[in-house]
PDB file of C-alpha atoms in Angstrom:
ATOM      1  CA  UNK A  21     222.095  -0.293  56.994  1.00  0.00           C
ATOM      2  CA  UNK A  22     219.290  -1.313  54.654  1.00  0.00           C
ATOM      3  CA  UNK A  23     218.200   0.274  51.417  1.00  0.00           C
ATOM      4  CA  UNK A  24     217.178   3.921  51.557  1.00  0.00           C
ATOM      5  CA  UNK A  25     214.113   2.995  49.482  1.00  0.00           C
ATOM      6  CA  UNK A  26     212.332   1.417  52.480  1.00  0.00           C
ATOM      7  CA  UNK A  27     209.584   3.738  53.745  1.00  0.00           C
ATOM      8  CA  UNK A  28     209.843   5.209  57.225  1.00  0.00           C
ATOM      9  CA  UNK A  29     207.146   3.452  59.266  1.00  0.00           C
ATOM     10  CA  UNK A  30     204.460   5.421  61.105  1.00  0.00           C
ATOM     11  CA  UNK A  31     203.815   4.382  64.696  1.00  0.00           C
ATOM     12  CA  UNK A  32     200.318   3.256  65.690  1.00  0.00           C
ATOM     13  CA  UNK A  33     201.124   1.890  69.186  1.00  0.00           C
ATOM     14  CA  UNK A  34     204.189   1.510  71.417  1.00  0.00           C
ATOM     15  CA  UNK A  35     203.386  -0.030  74.820  1.00  0.00           C
ATOM     16  CA  UNK A  36     205.300  -1.503  77.747  1.00  0.00           C
ATOM     17  CA  UNK A  37     203.685  -4.439  79.552  1.00  0.00           C
ATOM     18  CA  UNK A  38     204.331  -7.401  81.826  1.00  0.00           C
ATOM     19  CA  UNK A  39     203.637  -9.988  79.138  1.00  0.00           C
ATOM     20  CA  UNK A  40     202.252 -10.579  75.649  1.00  0.00           C
ATOM     21  CA  UNK A  41     200.230 -13.690  74.872  1.00  0.00           C
ATOM     22  CA  UNK A  42     199.622 -14.655  71.245  1.00  0.00           C
ATOM     23  CA  UNK A  43     196.750 -16.896  70.221  1.00  0.00           C
ATOM     24  CA  UNK A  44     198.008 -19.508  67.773  1.00  0.00           C
ATOM     25  CA  UNK A  45     195.095 -19.852  65.337  1.00  0.00           C
ATOM     26  CA  UNK A  46     194.081 -16.179  65.140  1.00  0.00           C
ATOM     27  CA  UNK A  47     197.418 -14.503  65.832  1.00  0.00           C
ATOM     28  CA  UNK A  48     195.651 -12.058  68.168  1.00  0.00           C
ATOM     29  CA  UNK A  49     197.830 -10.619  70.918  1.00  0.00           C
ATOM     30  CA  UNK A  50     196.749 -10.040  74.513  1.00  0.00           C
ATOM     31  CA  UNK A  51     198.771  -7.428  76.375  1.00  0.00           C
ATOM     32  CA  UNK A  52     198.891  -8.091  80.123  1.00  0.00           C
ATOM     33  CA  UNK A  53     199.800  -5.413  82.659  1.00  0.00           C
ATOM     34  CA  UNK A  54     200.370  -2.332  80.481  1.00  0.00           C
ATOM     35  CA  UNK A  55     202.271   0.200  82.599  1.00  0.00           C
ATOM     36  CA  UNK A  56     204.074   3.540  82.623  1.00  0.00           C
ATOM     37  CA  UNK A  57     205.235   3.627  86.265  1.00  0.00           C
ATOM     38  CA  UNK A  58     207.600   1.428  88.247  1.00  0.00           C
ATOM     39  CA  UNK A  59     207.819   1.487  92.043  1.00  0.00           C
ATOM     40  CA  UNK A  60     210.848  -0.045  93.782  1.00  0.00           C
ATOM     41  CA  UNK A  61     211.904  -0.463  97.410  1.00  0.00           C
ATOM     42  CA  UNK A  62     215.389   1.067  97.014  1.00  0.00           C
ATOM     43  CA  UNK A  63     218.127   1.914  94.510  1.00  0.00           C
ATOM     44  CA  UNK A  64     219.901   0.631  92.577  1.00  0.00           C
ATOM     45  CA  UNK A  65     217.095  -1.637  91.454  1.00  0.00           C
ATOM     46  CA  UNK A  66     216.131  -3.952  88.625  1.00  0.00           C
ATOM     47  CA  UNK A  67     212.765  -4.549  87.007  1.00  0.00           C
ATOM     48  CA  UNK A  68     211.618  -7.964  85.784  1.00  0.00           C
ATOM     49  CA  UNK A  69     211.877  -8.560  82.041  1.00  0.00           C
ATOM     50  CA  UNK A  70     209.183  -6.370  80.432  1.00  0.00           C
ATOM     51  CA  UNK A  71     207.667  -6.775  76.991  1.00  0.00           C
ATOM     52  CA  UNK A  72     207.464  -4.071  74.329  1.00  0.00           C
ATOM     53  CA  UNK A  73     204.555  -4.137  71.875  1.00  0.00           C
ATOM     54  CA  UNK A  74     204.843  -2.159  68.645  1.00  0.00           C
ATOM     55  CA  UNK A  75     202.258  -1.640  65.905  1.00  0.00           C
ATOM     56  CA  UNK A  76     203.256   0.174  62.703  1.00  0.00           C
ATOM     57  CA  UNK A  77     201.801   1.159  59.344  1.00  0.00           C
ATOM     58  CA  UNK A  78     203.620   2.125  56.136  1.00  0.00           C
ATOM     59  CA  UNK A  79     206.229  -0.537  56.821  1.00  0.00           C
ATOM     60  CA  UNK A  80     207.586  -2.531  53.870  1.00  0.00           C
ATOM     61  CA  UNK A  81     210.928  -4.188  53.303  1.00  0.00           C
ATOM     62  CA  UNK A  82     213.767  -5.125  55.605  1.00  0.00           C
ATOM     63  CA  UNK A  83     214.526  -3.071  58.720  1.00  0.00           C
ATOM     64  CA  UNK A  84     217.277  -3.117  61.305  1.00  0.00           C
ATOM     65  CA  UNK A  85     215.416  -2.517  64.565  1.00  0.00           C
ATOM     66  CA  UNK A  86     216.997  -1.116  67.718  1.00  0.00           C
ATOM     67  CA  UNK A  87     215.444  -0.472  71.121  1.00  0.00           C
ATOM     68  CA  UNK A  88     217.235   1.588  73.744  1.00  0.00           C
ATOM     69  CA  UNK A  89     216.384   1.880  77.436  1.00  0.00           C
ATOM     70  CA  UNK A  90     217.625   5.333  78.431  1.00  0.00           C
ATOM     71  CA  UNK A  91     217.841   7.253  81.692  1.00  0.00           C
ATOM     72  CA  UNK A  92     216.486  10.640  80.584  1.00  0.00           C
ATOM     73  CA  UNK A  93     218.613  12.554  83.082  1.00  0.00           C
ATOM     74  CA  UNK A  94     222.032  12.408  81.448  1.00  0.00           C
ATOM     75  CA  UNK A  95     220.818  10.489  78.347  1.00  0.00           C
ATOM     76  CA  UNK A  96     222.558   7.326  79.576  1.00  0.00           C
ATOM     77  CA  UNK A  97     221.768   4.189  77.531  1.00  0.00           C
ATOM     78  CA  UNK A  98     221.314   1.399  80.079  1.00  0.00           C
ATOM     79  CA  UNK A  99     220.189  -1.387  77.744  1.00  0.00           C
ATOM     80  CA  UNK A 100     220.074  -1.980  74.000  1.00  0.00           C
ATOM     81  CA  UNK A 101     218.302  -4.698  72.007  1.00  0.00           C
ATOM     82  CA  UNK A 102     218.711  -5.243  68.265  1.00  0.00           C
ATOM     83  CA  UNK A 103     216.876  -7.299  65.676  1.00  0.00           C
ATOM     84  CA  UNK A 104     215.504  -7.451  62.156  1.00  0.00           C
ATOM     85  CA  UNK A 105     212.004  -7.005  60.807  1.00  0.00           C
ATOM     86  CA  UNK A 106     210.696  -7.930  57.370  1.00  0.00           C
ATOM     87  CA  UNK A 107     207.355  -6.426  56.358  1.00  0.00           C
ATOM     88  CA  UNK A 108     205.599  -7.288  53.105  1.00  0.00           C
ATOM     89  CA  UNK A 109     202.676  -4.843  52.759  1.00  0.00           C
ATOM     90  CA  UNK A 110     202.971  -1.181  53.721  1.00  0.00           C
ATOM     91  CA  UNK A 111     199.168  -0.814  53.636  1.00  0.00           C
ATOM     92  CA  UNK A 112     198.644  -3.414  56.389  1.00  0.00           C
ATOM     93  CA  UNK A 113     199.505  -3.113  60.049  1.00  0.00           C
ATOM     94  CA  UNK A 114     202.774  -4.664  61.157  1.00  0.00           C
ATOM     95  CA  UNK A 115     202.918  -5.817  64.781  1.00  0.00           C
ATOM     96  CA  UNK A 116     205.660  -7.326  66.868  1.00  0.00           C
ATOM     97  CA  UNK A 117     206.455  -7.917  70.525  1.00  0.00           C
ATOM     98  CA  UNK A 118     209.835  -8.275  72.189  1.00  0.00           C
ATOM     99  CA  UNK A 119     210.721  -9.423  75.682  1.00  0.00           C
ATOM    100  CA  UNK A 120     213.666  -7.525  77.103  1.00  0.00           C
ATOM    101  CA  UNK A 121     216.070  -8.740  79.758  1.00  0.00           C
ATOM    102  CA  UNK A 122     215.856  -7.380  83.299  1.00  0.00           C
ATOM    103  CA  UNK A 123     216.048  -3.567  83.339  1.00  0.00           C
ATOM    104  CA  UNK A 124     218.779  -1.864  85.370  1.00  0.00           C
ATOM    105  CA  UNK A 125     217.372   1.098  87.322  1.00  0.00           C
ATOM    106  CA  UNK A 126     220.111   3.100  89.072  1.00  0.00           C
ATOM    107  CA  UNK A 127     217.927   5.870  90.568  1.00  0.00           C
ATOM    108  CA  UNK A 128     214.478   7.445  90.689  1.00  0.00           C
ATOM    109  CA  UNK A 129     213.475   9.486  87.669  1.00  0.00           C
ATOM    110  CA  UNK A 130     212.286   9.246  84.096  1.00  0.00           C
ATOM    111  CA  UNK A 131     213.364   6.570  81.657  1.00  0.00           C
ATOM    112  CA  UNK A 132     212.527   5.994  78.000  1.00  0.00           C
ATOM    113  CA  UNK A 133     212.310   3.124  75.594  1.00  0.00           C
ATOM    114  CA  UNK A 134     213.388   4.434  72.188  1.00  0.00           C
ATOM    115  CA  UNK A 135     212.617   2.727  68.888  1.00  0.00           C
ATOM    116  CA  UNK A 136     214.961   3.101  65.898  1.00  0.00           C
ATOM    117  CA  UNK A 137     214.451   1.517  62.470  1.00  0.00           C
ATOM    118  CA  UNK A 138     217.202   1.622  59.835  1.00  0.00           C
ATOM    119  CA  UNK A 139     218.973   4.164  62.043  1.00  0.00           C
ATOM    120  CA  UNK A 140     215.957   6.524  62.010  1.00  0.00           C
ATOM    121  CA  UNK A 141     214.277   7.496  65.270  1.00  0.00           C
ATOM    122  CA  UNK A 142     210.641   6.349  65.198  1.00  0.00           C
ATOM    123  CA  UNK A 143     209.280   7.055  68.683  1.00  0.00           C
ATOM    124  CA  UNK A 144     209.707   6.686  72.426  1.00  0.00           C
ATOM    125  CA  UNK A 145     207.631   5.730  75.443  1.00  0.00           C
ATOM    126  CA  UNK A 146     208.421   7.147  78.887  1.00  0.00           C
ATOM    127  CA  UNK A 147     208.441   5.328  82.234  1.00  0.00           C
ATOM    128  CA  UNK A 148     208.488   7.064  85.625  1.00  0.00           C
ATOM    129  CA  UNK A 149     210.393   5.307  88.425  1.00  0.00           C
ATOM    130  CA  UNK A 150     210.023   6.130  92.113  1.00  0.00           C
ATOM    131  CA  UNK A 151     210.385   4.648  95.582  1.00  0.00           C
ATOM    132  CA  UNK A 152     207.409   2.681  96.851  1.00  0.00           C
ATOM    133  CA  UNK A 153     206.238   4.228 100.092  1.00  0.00           C
ATOM    134  CA  UNK A 154     206.048   1.780 102.984  1.00  0.00           C
ATOM    135  CA  UNK A 155     202.626   1.178 104.466  1.00  0.00           C
TER     136      UNK A 155
END
């Protein structure tokens, strides 16, 4: 765990999307296919590797970052991703994007991506999963 003197970041945006494209010269990010619902043909299912986009303020110092993909019913953690973030100016926005591996989806219902920084819960974003009706 990192120093307790690092401020707890405030969330500005936490989005799930199909891809994130970053322009080299400007550093601008384009989020493609932002979603909050997944439709599948049957269960168990898997969803192609999504991207998570996070924008924070009041972030300075070194952070251990953890994302969890959780089935809300039963609070089962299905996937976990860990990393580190170093932010230099708490008065500027800090942005990062992470591509996750394929998501395991055992059943219909609600799922969450949860963001933890230095073992403190920051926020979550919810995804609804259902069966795609045949046409």
